[in-house]
Amino acid sequence: MRLSDLKPGQTGVITKILGHGAFRKRVMEMGFVRGREIRVILNAPLQDPVKYALMDYEVSLRRSEAALVEVELLEIWKHAATSADLAMECREESEPDADPIPLRKDKIINVALVGNPNCGKTSMFNMVSGAHEHVGNYAGVTVGAKEGTLKYKGYRFNIVDLPGTYSLSAYSPEELYVMRYLREETPDVIINVVVASNLERNLYLTTELIDMNRPMVIDLNMFDELKRSNANLDYDSLGKMLGVPIIPTIANTGWGIDKLLDTVIDVFEMKNPDTRHIHVPLNPEIERNVTAINRVIKGDHAISDHFSPRFLAIKFMEHDPEVEKMLTDAPCYPTLMQIRESAQKSVSAKLKEDMASTISADKYGFIQGALAETMEGSIVKDEKTTKIIDTFVTNKLFGFPIFLAIMWLMFWCTFELGSYPMGWIESLVSWISGLIGRLMTDGPLKDLLLDGVIGGVGGVIVFLPNILILYAFISFMEDSGYMARVAFIMDKLMHKMGLHGKSFIPLVMGFGCNVPAIMSTRIIESKSSRLITILINPFISCSARIPIYVLLVGAFFPAHGALVFVGLYLLGVIVAVVTAQMLRKFWFKADETPFVMELPPYRIPTMRATLRNMWSKAEQYLRKMGGLILVASVIIWALSYFPHYTATDVPADFRASALSEMPASTLASQTPEQIDELIATEYQQSHSILGHVGKFVEPVVRPMEFGWKTCVSLIAGSAAKEVVVSTLGVLYVGDDDAEALSQRLKTPSKITGEPPFTQASALAFMVFVLLYFPCIATLAAVSRETGSWKYTLFTLLYNTGIAWVLAFATFHIAALFI
């Protein structure tokens, strides 16, 4: 709670000062420090200000100022302290890792990780918090704030991994997000993660954080790369010069993490001797005007008590749109405008440069000077390997063939290598199904377990190895740095499509899952390119569609599996490209946003990171098996089981019609009892709730020879594309438990003599699944990232329409040649 929430007579204990700058310094000098008791004496006649008792003297604060002081009621504070002591005693006597009772608020440290893209923030976050966020060797992996916690030496760290940003100028979504977070959430300590081997570029963001005047620690990450170079950095002296302690770490191995956390605690407790506030020197002409604006902003406590006046002054001089928005309604805004206009004329006349360029040059000059005093030798990067690899992978002759070869290898391994563990899992599922079939007596429960649970979930879980192989390839390309090169070689082609080079990264991420891929479009600065990328991303075949492809390719095209896979993925890309060109031509204006993207050095992905990423995807897949797909399978089974009919319930006309259509081979090979059972099963499914729904919409897909069961599976796929397979398993495997689903789909029905799929209809079905509307989670992501339901409706209708047209064409063309 805040100090302003206390009522007269109540006593609280100060836990944090949330204010900033002069206010924070003033109240702390008056005794407003953590752990100090403060009591409310009375309110002024108009309820503002309020008189408080603190350290045997009285002080008055406005409510707006008291709202910047966080407190805890004295009785709650004492109870928490006693409970913590008791918990510590119990912990010493029993298990050392037992969780203590919740900590007092002054023992909770809110930490924000801030740094350039690809600086290792997420690796640091994973190492410290134990989370399993994705790490990639290119800009834009973290597209939102990730939160984690850590208990360390009696403190609880609430850690937030913010998106990577090169500066705090509000021009891109990441920069705006980080700036607003630091302004609104006021973390206790900022950990500024910098790359040890690229300090000059990374420290520019550090100078902006210094302008903010927030408690901060610099994490000198990837220190091993610096040690391998010819440079020797006196980071202690550099930290003293910057007024920020610098701690070297290696996030991938965890080296230096403990010392980093110890330093965060010291900074939080204001015990670190290196912590002091400095002013990054600017050109005297600019400094004079920044000081003038700073002085005006300081006079408005509604602004200066919450944010650094100097930071706002510098950003205001740079015409930062977010700062402009913050200051527009302030009473001092006309005065600020006069000072800035005068400064612009003066700087332009004397320095012959615009304000932003001069400020950037001054800051880089300060960084160069600081490094010149603290670094011996130069950082010689081992670029030989990178140059050799780039000679081939970015070459205009070899670049595209190499990329296509990697894509083909990825799909070949997904299908061919994945078939072996897939067979093992399939055998296990069949063994479990046979065991339950032998041990349980006939009835609804047995049908539910065999047809609903095992027929649905078991039919999907067998594809886990294929998905893991796909993610292993994607993870390797991202972690190694190759993905950034793909964006580089694709930029010109993407530009011709009406997109941006950076659009290619979200599109490739779509091979894994469309939801995070759509979220990752935030790395694209251009709004129109970002929207187009979002709208075409569902055409990129996600891993959830792999079970459908593997099922049908294995059944109908086993000799050409990799070719069919590549063809489907290429078709999705082609449709995405054509759609992008149409959107750019008819809806969005031309986009001339420059392509600026860091090409990081190649790094060998660690086995630990790759396996952790694979396990994370496996865990998500298994959770989906035990959650969404299990529930969907049970619902599909129930809808196909009720109302339930037996052989005696089958009308005579239906029986006569079924017998007249039944193949002679079935009549000759089956006993009368078996024939009655087949007719009863067919009547049950076609007259169930699910049967009525399927037959209602069947005419829409009948031109591709999709039956009503196939139609139902497509509808069920709106929850998750894997549910298409589980639905087919529930509806088809129940006809003959001894046959696997893939075999059943190409086996003629004993009732009609026709198989559920032919090669032509199977190919058309895969095309339809590739292109029709995405799952609900993806539609929600489209709505959230575009901020409009109209784009969501467009995705729903346009994608399904394109899917129908191309599936229709595929079926009839394939029927001519197959």
GROMACS .gro file of N, CA and C in nm, residues 68-130:
model
  189
   68LEU      N    1   0.398   0.830  -0.350
   68LEU     CA    2   0.524   0.779  -0.405
   68LEU      C    3   0.606   0.705  -0.300
   69VAL      N    4   0.548   0.685  -0.182
   69VAL     CA    5   0.616   0.611  -0.074
   69VAL      C    6   0.536   0.485  -0.046
   70GLU      N    7   0.599   0.370  -0.059
   70GLU     CA    8   0.532   0.242  -0.034
   70GLU      C    9   0.555   0.201   0.111
   71VAL      N   10   0.446   0.160   0.178
   71VAL     CA   11   0.454   0.122   0.320
   71VAL      C   12   0.381  -0.009   0.343
   72GLU      N   13   0.401  -0.061   0.464
   72GLU     CA   14   0.328  -0.178   0.510
   72GLU      C   15   0.282  -0.150   0.652
   73LEU      N   16   0.160  -0.188   0.685
   73LEU     CA   17   0.110  -0.166   0.821
   73LEU      C   18   0.203  -0.229   0.923
   74LEU      N   19   0.222  -0.160   1.038
   74LEU     CA   20   0.320  -0.203   1.137
   74LEU      C   21   0.292  -0.345   1.186
   75GLU      N   22   0.163  -0.377   1.211
   75GLU     CA   23   0.130  -0.510   1.263
   75GLU      C   24   0.161  -0.619   1.159
   76ILE      N   25   0.137  -0.589   1.033
   76ILE     CA   26   0.169  -0.686   0.928
   76ILE      C   27   0.320  -0.702   0.915
   77TRP      N   28   0.391  -0.592   0.927
   77TRP     CA   29   0.537  -0.593   0.919
   77TRP      C   30   0.596  -0.681   1.030
   78LYS      N   31   0.549  -0.660   1.153
   78LYS     CA   32   0.602  -0.737   1.266
   78LYS      C   33   0.570  -0.885   1.251
   79HIS      N   34   0.447  -0.914   1.205
   79HIS     CA   35   0.408  -1.054   1.186
   79HIS      C   36   0.496  -1.120   1.079
   80ALA      N   37   0.523  -1.047   0.969
   80ALA     CA   38   0.607  -1.101   0.863
   80ALA      C   39   0.748  -1.125   0.912
   81ALA      N   40   0.800  -1.033   0.993
   81ALA     CA   41   0.935  -1.049   1.046
   81ALA      C   42   0.944  -1.170   1.138
   82THR      N   43   0.844  -1.186   1.226
   82THR     CA   44   0.843  -1.301   1.317
   82THR      C   45   0.829  -1.431   1.241
   83SER      N   46   0.738  -1.432   1.143
   83SER     CA   47   0.716  -1.553   1.063
   83SER      C   48   0.841  -1.591   0.986
   84ALA      N   49   0.912  -1.490   0.934
   84ALA     CA   50   1.034  -1.518   0.859
   84ALA      C   51   1.141  -1.578   0.949
   85ASP      N   52   1.151  -1.527   1.073
   85ASP     CA   53   1.249  -1.581   1.166
   85ASP      C   54   1.217  -1.726   1.201
   86LEU      N   55   1.088  -1.752   1.227
   86LEU     CA   56   1.048  -1.889   1.260
   86LEU      C   57   1.072  -1.982   1.142
   87ALA      N   58   1.040  -1.933   1.023
   87ALA     CA   59   1.060  -2.015   0.903
   87ALA      C   60   1.208  -2.046   0.883
   88MET      N   61   1.293  -1.950   0.914
   88MET     CA   62   1.436  -1.972   0.898
   88MET      C   63   1.486  -2.076   0.997
   89GLU      N   64   1.433  -2.071   1.122
   89GLU     CA   65   1.472  -2.172   1.222
   89GLU      C   66   1.428  -2.311   1.177
   90CYS      N   67   1.303  -2.319   1.129
   90CYS     CA   68   1.252  -2.449   1.083
   90CYS      C   69   1.332  -2.499   0.963
   91ARG      N   70   1.372  -2.405   0.881
   91ARG     CA   71   1.446  -2.441   0.761
   91ARG      C   72   1.582  -2.499   0.798
   92GLU      N   73   1.645  -2.439   0.899
   92GLU     CA   74   1.776  -2.488   0.942
   92GLU      C   75   1.766  -2.626   1.004
   93GLU      N   76   1.652  -2.653   1.072
   93GLU     CA   77   1.636  -2.782   1.138
   93GLU      C   78   1.589  -2.890   1.043
   94SER      N   79   1.525  -2.851   0.932
   94SER     CA   80   1.472  -2.953   0.840
   94SER      C   81   1.539  -2.941   0.704
   95GLU      N   82   1.461  -2.918   0.603
   95GLU     CA   83   1.516  -2.918   0.467
   95GLU      C   84   1.575  -2.782   0.434
   96PRO      N   85   1.693  -2.779   0.378
   96PRO     CA   86   1.755  -2.653   0.344
   96PRO      C   87   1.686  -2.580   0.230
   97ASP      N   88   1.611  -2.652   0.147
   97ASP     CA   89   1.546  -2.590   0.031
   97ASP      C   90   1.398  -2.561   0.054
   98ALA      N   91   1.352  -2.579   0.179
   98ALA     CA   92   1.210  -2.555   0.206
   98ALA      C   93   1.176  -2.408   0.182
   99ASP      N   94   1.058  -2.382   0.127
   99ASP     CA   95   1.018  -2.244   0.100
   99ASP      C   96   0.979  -2.174   0.229
  100PRO      N   97   1.036  -2.055   0.255
  100PRO     CA   98   0.999  -1.982   0.375
  100PRO      C   99   0.864  -1.914   0.357
  101ILE      N  100   0.812  -1.861   0.468
  101ILE     CA  101   0.689  -1.783   0.462
  101ILE      C  102   0.719  -1.656   0.381
  102PRO      N  103   0.622  -1.600   0.308
  102PRO     CA  104   0.647  -1.484   0.223
  102PRO      C  105   0.728  -1.375   0.292
  103LEU      N  106   0.820  -1.316   0.214
  103LEU     CA  107   0.913  -1.218   0.267
  103LEU      C  108   0.847  -1.083   0.290
  104ARG      N  109   0.912  -1.003   0.375
  104ARG     CA  110   0.870  -0.865   0.390
  104ARG      C  111   0.897  -0.792   0.260
  105LYS      N  112   0.824  -0.684   0.238
  105LYS     CA  113   0.836  -0.615   0.111
  105LYS      C  114   0.972  -0.551   0.090
  106ASP      N  115   1.042  -0.519   0.199
  106ASP     CA  116   1.174  -0.460   0.180
  106ASP      C  117   1.277  -0.564   0.141
  107LYS      N  118   1.237  -0.691   0.136
  107LYS     CA  119   1.326  -0.798   0.092
  107LYS      C  120   1.289  -0.846  -0.049
  108ILE      N  121   1.205  -0.771  -0.116
  108ILE     CA  122   1.165  -0.804  -0.252
  108ILE      C  123   1.227  -0.702  -0.347
  109ILE      N  124   1.306  -0.749  -0.442
  109ILE     CA  125   1.375  -0.661  -0.536
  109ILE      C  126   1.318  -0.683  -0.676
  110ASN      N  127   1.260  -0.578  -0.733
  110ASN     CA  128   1.208  -0.583  -0.869
  110ASN      C  129   1.319  -0.543  -0.965
  111VAL      N  130   1.356  -0.635  -1.052
  111VAL     CA  131   1.472  -0.617  -1.142
  111VAL      C  132   1.424  -0.619  -1.287
  112ALA      N  133   1.474  -0.524  -1.366
  112ALA     CA  134   1.445  -0.521  -1.510
  112ALA      C  135   1.574  -0.547  -1.587
  113LEU      N  136   1.571  -0.642  -1.680
  113LEU     CA  137   1.684  -0.669  -1.769
  113LEU      C  138   1.667  -0.585  -1.895
  114VAL      N  139   1.763  -0.497  -1.919
  114VAL     CA  140   1.757  -0.407  -2.034
  114VAL      C  141   1.887  -0.420  -2.113
  115GLY      N  142   1.877  -0.425  -2.244
  115GLY     CA  143   1.998  -0.434  -2.326
  115GLY      C  144   1.965  -0.436  -2.473
  116ASN      N  145   2.069  -0.435  -2.556
  116ASN     CA  146   2.053  -0.441  -2.701
  116ASN      C  147   1.997  -0.578  -2.742
  117PRO      N  148   1.937  -0.586  -2.860
  117PRO     CA  149   1.901  -0.719  -2.911
  117PRO      C  150   2.024  -0.808  -2.922
  118ASN      N  151   2.004  -0.935  -2.895
  118ASN     CA  152   2.110  -1.034  -2.910
  118ASN      C  153   2.228  -1.012  -2.816
  119CYS      N  154   2.200  -0.954  -2.698
  119CYS     CA  155   2.308  -0.931  -2.601
  119CYS      C  156   2.314  -1.040  -2.495
  120GLY      N  157   2.218  -1.132  -2.497
  120GLY     CA  158   2.218  -1.241  -2.400
  120GLY      C  159   2.127  -1.219  -2.282
  121LYS      N  160   2.032  -1.124  -2.293
  121LYS     CA  161   1.940  -1.098  -2.182
  121LYS      C  162   1.856  -1.221  -2.148
  122THR      N  163   1.801  -1.284  -2.251
  122THR     CA  164   1.714  -1.399  -2.226
  122THR      C  165   1.793  -1.517  -2.172
  123SER      N  166   1.917  -1.534  -2.217
  123SER     CA  167   2.003  -1.638  -2.159
  123SER      C  168   2.026  -1.610  -2.011
  124MET      N  169   2.052  -1.484  -1.979
  124MET     CA  170   2.070  -1.445  -1.839
  124MET      C  171   1.942  -1.470  -1.760
  125PHE      N  172   1.829  -1.433  -1.819
  125PHE     CA  173   1.699  -1.453  -1.754
  125PHE      C  174   1.674  -1.601  -1.726
  126ASN      N  175   1.702  -1.685  -1.825
  126ASN     CA  176   1.683  -1.829  -1.808
  126ASN      C  177   1.775  -1.885  -1.700
  127MET      N  178   1.899  -1.840  -1.697
  127MET     CA  179   1.996  -1.891  -1.601
  127MET      C  180   1.959  -1.849  -1.459
  128VAL      N  181   1.914  -1.724  -1.443
  128VAL     CA  182   1.884  -1.672  -1.310
  128VAL      C  183   1.751  -1.723  -1.258
  129SER      N  184   1.647  -1.719  -1.343
  129SER     CA  185   1.512  -1.751  -1.296
  129SER      C  186   1.476  -1.897  -1.315
  130GLY      N  187   1.556  -1.971  -1.394
  130GLY     CA  188   1.522  -2.111  -1.421
  130GLY      C  189   1.412  -2.126  -1.524
   0.00000   0.00000   0.00000
